[in-house]
PDB file of C-alpha atoms in Angstrom:
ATOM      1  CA  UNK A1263      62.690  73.967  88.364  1.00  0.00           C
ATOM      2  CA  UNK A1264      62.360  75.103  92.464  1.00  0.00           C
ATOM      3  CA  UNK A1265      64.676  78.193  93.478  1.00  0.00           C
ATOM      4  CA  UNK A1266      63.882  79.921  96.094  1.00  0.00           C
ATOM      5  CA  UNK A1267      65.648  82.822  97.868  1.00  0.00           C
ATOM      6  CA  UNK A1268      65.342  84.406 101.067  1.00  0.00           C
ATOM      7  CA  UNK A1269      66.653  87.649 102.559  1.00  0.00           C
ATOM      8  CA  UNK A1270      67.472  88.912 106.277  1.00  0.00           C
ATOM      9  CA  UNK A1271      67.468  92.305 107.430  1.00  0.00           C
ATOM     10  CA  UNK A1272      70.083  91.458 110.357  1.00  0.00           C
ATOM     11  CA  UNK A1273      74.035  91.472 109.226  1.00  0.00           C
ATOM     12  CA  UNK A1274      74.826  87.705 109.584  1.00  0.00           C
ATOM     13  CA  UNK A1275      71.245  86.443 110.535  1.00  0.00           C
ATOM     14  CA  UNK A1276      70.624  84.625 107.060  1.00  0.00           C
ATOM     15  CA  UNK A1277      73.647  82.888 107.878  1.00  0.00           C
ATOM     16  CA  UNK A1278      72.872  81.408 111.130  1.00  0.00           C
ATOM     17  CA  UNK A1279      69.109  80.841 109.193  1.00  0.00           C
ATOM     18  CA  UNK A1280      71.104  78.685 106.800  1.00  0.00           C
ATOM     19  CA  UNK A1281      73.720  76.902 108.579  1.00  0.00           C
ATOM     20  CA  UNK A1282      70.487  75.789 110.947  1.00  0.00           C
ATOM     21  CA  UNK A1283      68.714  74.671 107.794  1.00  0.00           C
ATOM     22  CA  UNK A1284      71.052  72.570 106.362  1.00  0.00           C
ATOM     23  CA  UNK A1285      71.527  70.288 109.917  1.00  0.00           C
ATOM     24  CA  UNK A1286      67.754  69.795 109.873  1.00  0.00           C
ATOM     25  CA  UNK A1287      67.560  68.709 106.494  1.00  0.00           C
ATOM     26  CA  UNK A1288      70.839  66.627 107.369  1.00  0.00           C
ATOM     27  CA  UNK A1289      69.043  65.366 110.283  1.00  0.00           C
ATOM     28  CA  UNK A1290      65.827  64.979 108.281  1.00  0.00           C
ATOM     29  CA  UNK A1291      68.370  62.258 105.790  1.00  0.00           C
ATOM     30  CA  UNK A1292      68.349  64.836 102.922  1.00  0.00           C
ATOM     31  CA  UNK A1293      71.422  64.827 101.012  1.00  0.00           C
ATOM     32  CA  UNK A1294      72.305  68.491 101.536  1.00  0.00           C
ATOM     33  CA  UNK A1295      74.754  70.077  99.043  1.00  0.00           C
ATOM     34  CA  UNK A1296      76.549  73.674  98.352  1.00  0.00           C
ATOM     35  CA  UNK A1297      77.857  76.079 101.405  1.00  0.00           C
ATOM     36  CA  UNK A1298      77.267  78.138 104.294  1.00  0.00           C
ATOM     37  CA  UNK A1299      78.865  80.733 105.701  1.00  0.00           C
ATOM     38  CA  UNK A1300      80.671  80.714 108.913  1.00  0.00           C
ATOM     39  CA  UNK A1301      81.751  84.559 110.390  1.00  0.00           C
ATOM     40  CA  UNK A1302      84.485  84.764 113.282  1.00  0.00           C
ATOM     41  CA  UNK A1303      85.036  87.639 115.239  1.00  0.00           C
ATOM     42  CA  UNK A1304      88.208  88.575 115.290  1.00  0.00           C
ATOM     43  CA  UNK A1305      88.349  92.012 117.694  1.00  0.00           C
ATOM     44  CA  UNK A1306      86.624  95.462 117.896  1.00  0.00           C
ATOM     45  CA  UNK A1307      87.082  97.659 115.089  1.00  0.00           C
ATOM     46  CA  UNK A1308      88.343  94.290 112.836  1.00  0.00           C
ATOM     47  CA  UNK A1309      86.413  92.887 110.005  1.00  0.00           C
ATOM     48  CA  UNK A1310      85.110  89.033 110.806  1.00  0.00           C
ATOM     49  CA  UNK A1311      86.852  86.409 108.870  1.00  0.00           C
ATOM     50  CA  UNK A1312      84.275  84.568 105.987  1.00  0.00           C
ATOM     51  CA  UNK A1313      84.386  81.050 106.022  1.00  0.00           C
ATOM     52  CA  UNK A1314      82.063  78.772 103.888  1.00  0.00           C
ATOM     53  CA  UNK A1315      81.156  74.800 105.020  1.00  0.00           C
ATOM     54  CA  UNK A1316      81.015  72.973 101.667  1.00  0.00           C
ATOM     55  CA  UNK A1317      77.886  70.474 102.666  1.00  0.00           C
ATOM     56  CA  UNK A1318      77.397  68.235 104.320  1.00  0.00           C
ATOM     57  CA  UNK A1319      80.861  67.843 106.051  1.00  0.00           C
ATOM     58  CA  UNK A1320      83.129  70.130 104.888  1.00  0.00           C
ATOM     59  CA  UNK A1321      85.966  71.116 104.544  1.00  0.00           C
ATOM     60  CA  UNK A1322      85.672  74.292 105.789  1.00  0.00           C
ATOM     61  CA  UNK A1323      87.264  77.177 103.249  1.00  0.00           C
ATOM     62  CA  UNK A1324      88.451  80.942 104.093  1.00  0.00           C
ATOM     63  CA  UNK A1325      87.005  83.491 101.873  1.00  0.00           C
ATOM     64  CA  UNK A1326      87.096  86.764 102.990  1.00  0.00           C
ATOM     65  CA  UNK A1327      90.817  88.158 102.552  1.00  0.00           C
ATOM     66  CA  UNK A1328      92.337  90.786 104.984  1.00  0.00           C
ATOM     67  CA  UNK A1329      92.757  94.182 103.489  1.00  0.00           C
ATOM     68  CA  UNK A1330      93.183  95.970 106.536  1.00  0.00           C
ATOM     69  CA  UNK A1331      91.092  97.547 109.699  1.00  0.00           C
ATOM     70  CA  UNK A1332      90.550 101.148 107.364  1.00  0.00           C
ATOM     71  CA  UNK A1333      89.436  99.278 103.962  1.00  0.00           C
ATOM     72  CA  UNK A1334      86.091  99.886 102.588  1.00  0.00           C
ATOM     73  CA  UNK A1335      86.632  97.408  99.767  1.00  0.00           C
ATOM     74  CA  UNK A1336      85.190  94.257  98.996  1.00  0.00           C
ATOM     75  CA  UNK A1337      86.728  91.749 101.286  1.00  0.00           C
ATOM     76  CA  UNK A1338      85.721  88.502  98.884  1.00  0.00           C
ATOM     77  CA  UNK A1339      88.850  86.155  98.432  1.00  0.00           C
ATOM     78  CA  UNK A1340      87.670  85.185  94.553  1.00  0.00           C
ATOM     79  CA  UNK A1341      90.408  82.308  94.866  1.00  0.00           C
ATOM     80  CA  UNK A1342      88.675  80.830  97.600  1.00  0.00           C
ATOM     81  CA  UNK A1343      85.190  81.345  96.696  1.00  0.00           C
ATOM     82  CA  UNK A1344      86.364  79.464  93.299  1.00  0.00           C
ATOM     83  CA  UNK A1345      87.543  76.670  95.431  1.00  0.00           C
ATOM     84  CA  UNK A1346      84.411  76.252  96.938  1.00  0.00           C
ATOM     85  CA  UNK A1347      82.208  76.002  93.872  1.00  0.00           C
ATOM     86  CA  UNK A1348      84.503  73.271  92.553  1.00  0.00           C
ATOM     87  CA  UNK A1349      83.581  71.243  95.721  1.00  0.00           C
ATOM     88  CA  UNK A1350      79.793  71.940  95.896  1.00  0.00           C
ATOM     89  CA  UNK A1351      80.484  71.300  91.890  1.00  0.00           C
ATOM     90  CA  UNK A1352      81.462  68.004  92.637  1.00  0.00           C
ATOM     91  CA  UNK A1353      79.073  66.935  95.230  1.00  0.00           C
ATOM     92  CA  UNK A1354      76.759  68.172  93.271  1.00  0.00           C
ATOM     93  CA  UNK A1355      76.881  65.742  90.579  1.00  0.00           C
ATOM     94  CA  UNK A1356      77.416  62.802  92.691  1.00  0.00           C
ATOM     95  CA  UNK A1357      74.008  63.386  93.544  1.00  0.00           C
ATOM     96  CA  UNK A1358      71.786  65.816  96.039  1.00  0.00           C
ATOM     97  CA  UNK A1359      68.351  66.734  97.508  1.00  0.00           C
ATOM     98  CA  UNK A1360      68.635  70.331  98.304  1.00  0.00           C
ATOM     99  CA  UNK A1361      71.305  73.024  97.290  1.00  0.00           C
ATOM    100  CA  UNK A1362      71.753  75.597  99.427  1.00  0.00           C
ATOM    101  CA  UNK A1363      74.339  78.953  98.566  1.00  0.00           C
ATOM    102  CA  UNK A1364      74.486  81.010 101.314  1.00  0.00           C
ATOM    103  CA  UNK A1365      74.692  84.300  99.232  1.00  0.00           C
ATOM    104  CA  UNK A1366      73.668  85.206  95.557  1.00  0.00           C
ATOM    105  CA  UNK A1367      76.433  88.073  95.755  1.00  0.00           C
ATOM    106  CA  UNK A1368      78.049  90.497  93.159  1.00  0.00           C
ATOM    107  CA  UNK A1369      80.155  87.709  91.898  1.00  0.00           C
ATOM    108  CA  UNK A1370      76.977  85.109  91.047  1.00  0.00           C
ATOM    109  CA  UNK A1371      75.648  88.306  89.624  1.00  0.00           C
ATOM    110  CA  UNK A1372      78.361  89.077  87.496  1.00  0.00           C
ATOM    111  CA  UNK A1373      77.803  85.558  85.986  1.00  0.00           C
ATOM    112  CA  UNK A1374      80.470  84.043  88.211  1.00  0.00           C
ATOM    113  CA  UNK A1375      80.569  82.360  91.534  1.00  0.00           C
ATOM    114  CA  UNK A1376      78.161  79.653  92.275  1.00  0.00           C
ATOM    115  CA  UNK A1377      76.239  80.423  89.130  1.00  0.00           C
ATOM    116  CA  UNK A1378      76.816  77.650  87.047  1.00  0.00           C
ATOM    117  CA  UNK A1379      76.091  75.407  89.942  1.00  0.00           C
ATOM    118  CA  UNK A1380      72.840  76.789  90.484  1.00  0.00           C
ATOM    119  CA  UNK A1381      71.714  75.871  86.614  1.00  0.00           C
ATOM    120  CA  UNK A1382      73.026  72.608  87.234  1.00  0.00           C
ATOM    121  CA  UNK A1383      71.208  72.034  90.318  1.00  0.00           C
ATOM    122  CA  UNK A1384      68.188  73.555  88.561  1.00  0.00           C
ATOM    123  CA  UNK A1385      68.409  71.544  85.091  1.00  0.00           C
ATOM    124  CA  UNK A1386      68.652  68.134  86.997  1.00  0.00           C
ATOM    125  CA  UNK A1387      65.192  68.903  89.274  1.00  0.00           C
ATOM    126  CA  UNK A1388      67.572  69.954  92.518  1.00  0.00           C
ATOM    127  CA  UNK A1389      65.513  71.943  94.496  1.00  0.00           C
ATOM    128  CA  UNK A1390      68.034  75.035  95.317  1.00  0.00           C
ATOM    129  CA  UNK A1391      67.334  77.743  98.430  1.00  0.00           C
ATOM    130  CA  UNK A1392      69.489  81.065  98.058  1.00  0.00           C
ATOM    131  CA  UNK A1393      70.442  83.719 100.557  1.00  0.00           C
ATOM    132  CA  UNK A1394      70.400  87.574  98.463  1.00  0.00           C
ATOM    133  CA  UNK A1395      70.724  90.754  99.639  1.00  0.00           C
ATOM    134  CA  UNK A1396      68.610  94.190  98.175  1.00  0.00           C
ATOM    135  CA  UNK A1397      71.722  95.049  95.575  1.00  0.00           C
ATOM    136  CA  UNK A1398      71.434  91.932  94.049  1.00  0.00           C
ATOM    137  CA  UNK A1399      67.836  90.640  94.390  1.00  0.00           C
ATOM    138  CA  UNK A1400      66.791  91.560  90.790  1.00  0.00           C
ATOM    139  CA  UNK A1401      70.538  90.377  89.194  1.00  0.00           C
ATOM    140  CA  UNK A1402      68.614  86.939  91.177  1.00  0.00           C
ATOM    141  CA  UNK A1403      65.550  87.466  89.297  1.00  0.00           C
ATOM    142  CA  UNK A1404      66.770  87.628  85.479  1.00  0.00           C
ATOM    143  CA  UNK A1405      68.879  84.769  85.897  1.00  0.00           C
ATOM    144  CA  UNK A1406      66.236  82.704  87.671  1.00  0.00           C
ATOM    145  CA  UNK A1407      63.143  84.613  86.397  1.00  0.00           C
ATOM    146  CA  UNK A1408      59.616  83.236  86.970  1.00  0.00           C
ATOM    147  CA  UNK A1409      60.736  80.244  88.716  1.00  0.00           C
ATOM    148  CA  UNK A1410      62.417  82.072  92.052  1.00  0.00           C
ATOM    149  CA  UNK A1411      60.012  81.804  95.024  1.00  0.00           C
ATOM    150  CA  UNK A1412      60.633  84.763  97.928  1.00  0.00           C
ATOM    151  CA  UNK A1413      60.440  82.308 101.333  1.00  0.00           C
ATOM    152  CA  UNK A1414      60.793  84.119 104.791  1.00  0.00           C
ATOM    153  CA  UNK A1415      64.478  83.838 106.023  1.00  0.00           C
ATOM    154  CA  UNK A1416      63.060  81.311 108.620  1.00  0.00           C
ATOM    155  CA  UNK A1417      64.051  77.372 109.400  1.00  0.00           C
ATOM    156  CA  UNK A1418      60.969  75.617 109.686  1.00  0.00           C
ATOM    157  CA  UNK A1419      59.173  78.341 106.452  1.00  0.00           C
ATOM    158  CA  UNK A1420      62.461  76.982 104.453  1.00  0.00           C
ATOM    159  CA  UNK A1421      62.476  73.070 105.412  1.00  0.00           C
ATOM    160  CA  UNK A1422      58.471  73.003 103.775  1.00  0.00           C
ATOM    161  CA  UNK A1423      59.587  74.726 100.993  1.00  0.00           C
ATOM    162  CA  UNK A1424      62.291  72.070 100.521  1.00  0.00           C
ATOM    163  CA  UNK A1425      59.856  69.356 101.251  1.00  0.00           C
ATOM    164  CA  UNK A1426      57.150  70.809  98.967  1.00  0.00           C
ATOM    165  CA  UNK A1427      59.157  71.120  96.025  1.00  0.00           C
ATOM    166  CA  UNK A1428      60.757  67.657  96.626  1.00  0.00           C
ATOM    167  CA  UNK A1429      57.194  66.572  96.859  1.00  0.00           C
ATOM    168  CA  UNK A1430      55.968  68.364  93.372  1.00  0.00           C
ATOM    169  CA  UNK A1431      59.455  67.238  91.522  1.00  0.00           C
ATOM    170  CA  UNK A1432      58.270  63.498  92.849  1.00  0.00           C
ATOM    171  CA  UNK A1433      54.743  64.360  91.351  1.00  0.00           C
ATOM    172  CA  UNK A1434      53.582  64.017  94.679  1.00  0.00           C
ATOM    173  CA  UNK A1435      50.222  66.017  95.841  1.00  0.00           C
ATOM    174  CA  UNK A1436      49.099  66.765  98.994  1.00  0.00           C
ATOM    175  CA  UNK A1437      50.282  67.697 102.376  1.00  0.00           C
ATOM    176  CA  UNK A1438      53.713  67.763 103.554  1.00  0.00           C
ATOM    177  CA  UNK A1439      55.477  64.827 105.217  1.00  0.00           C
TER     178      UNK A1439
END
């Protein structure tokens, strides 16, 4: 089993790290599979709206909810997070060389959220690449435990990973392709 999760210190960086990730593997003709994350501005002072791409094409899927310019709440549409997991759910077992989740959050922590999708992906030999934050880094590590690699939050440091673990789930040795 591969997992490996990376972490940004920037607000929105890992998301940008990700979304770049999945076109080169796309480009690379790895079958990408799960989501990233897609902020728009939406004016000073205003929250960004969330979006998620389901991979490799879409659709795209609004979860962030508006609760106002004063809330301090958590802004996570659950509805539309759920939708998304039953799409990368799908795709997923149609088949898939890489799944990426663009954020082991409170929800995946909570045993919710993309979860399930992640053990899948894991229990088949899909290498899977996670974006997580400080507040829920070790909620990652007990559900993934020994197996979750730290990679830098970088494109090319994440595309060998991806090709390294394909390699070692083909029982491939040597250098990367």
């Amino acid at each position: 089993m591969k997992i490996a999760y990376t972490m940004s210190p920037g607000r929105g960086d890992m998301d940008l790290v990700l979304a770049r990730l999945s076109e080169h593997l796309a480009e690379a003709g790895l079958r990408t599979c799960g989501v990233v994350q897609i902020n728009t501005e939406i004016g000073e002072g205003r929250h960004c709206d969330m979006d998620v791409k389901v991979l490799p094409e879409g659709p795209m899927i609004r979860i962030s909810q508006s609760l106002g310019p004063e809330s301090r709440g958590c802004r996570l549409d659950p509805e539309g997070l759920e939708s998304a997991v039953g799409h990368v759910a799908s795709r997923l077992a149609q088949g898939a060389d890489v799944l990426i989740v663009n954020k082991f959050g409170k929800q995946e922590a909570d045993g919710r959220g993309f979860r399930e999708v992640i053990g899948e992906a894991l229990a088949s030999g899909v290498p899977v690449i996670v974006g997580v934050n400080g507040l829920n880094r070790d909620r990652l590590m007990e559900f993934c435990g020994e197996f979750a690699e730290p990679v830098e939050a970088d494109v090319t440091a994440l595309f060998e990973w991806v090709l390294e673990a394909r390699n070692a789930d083909a029982g491939l040795s040597g250098a990367v392709a």
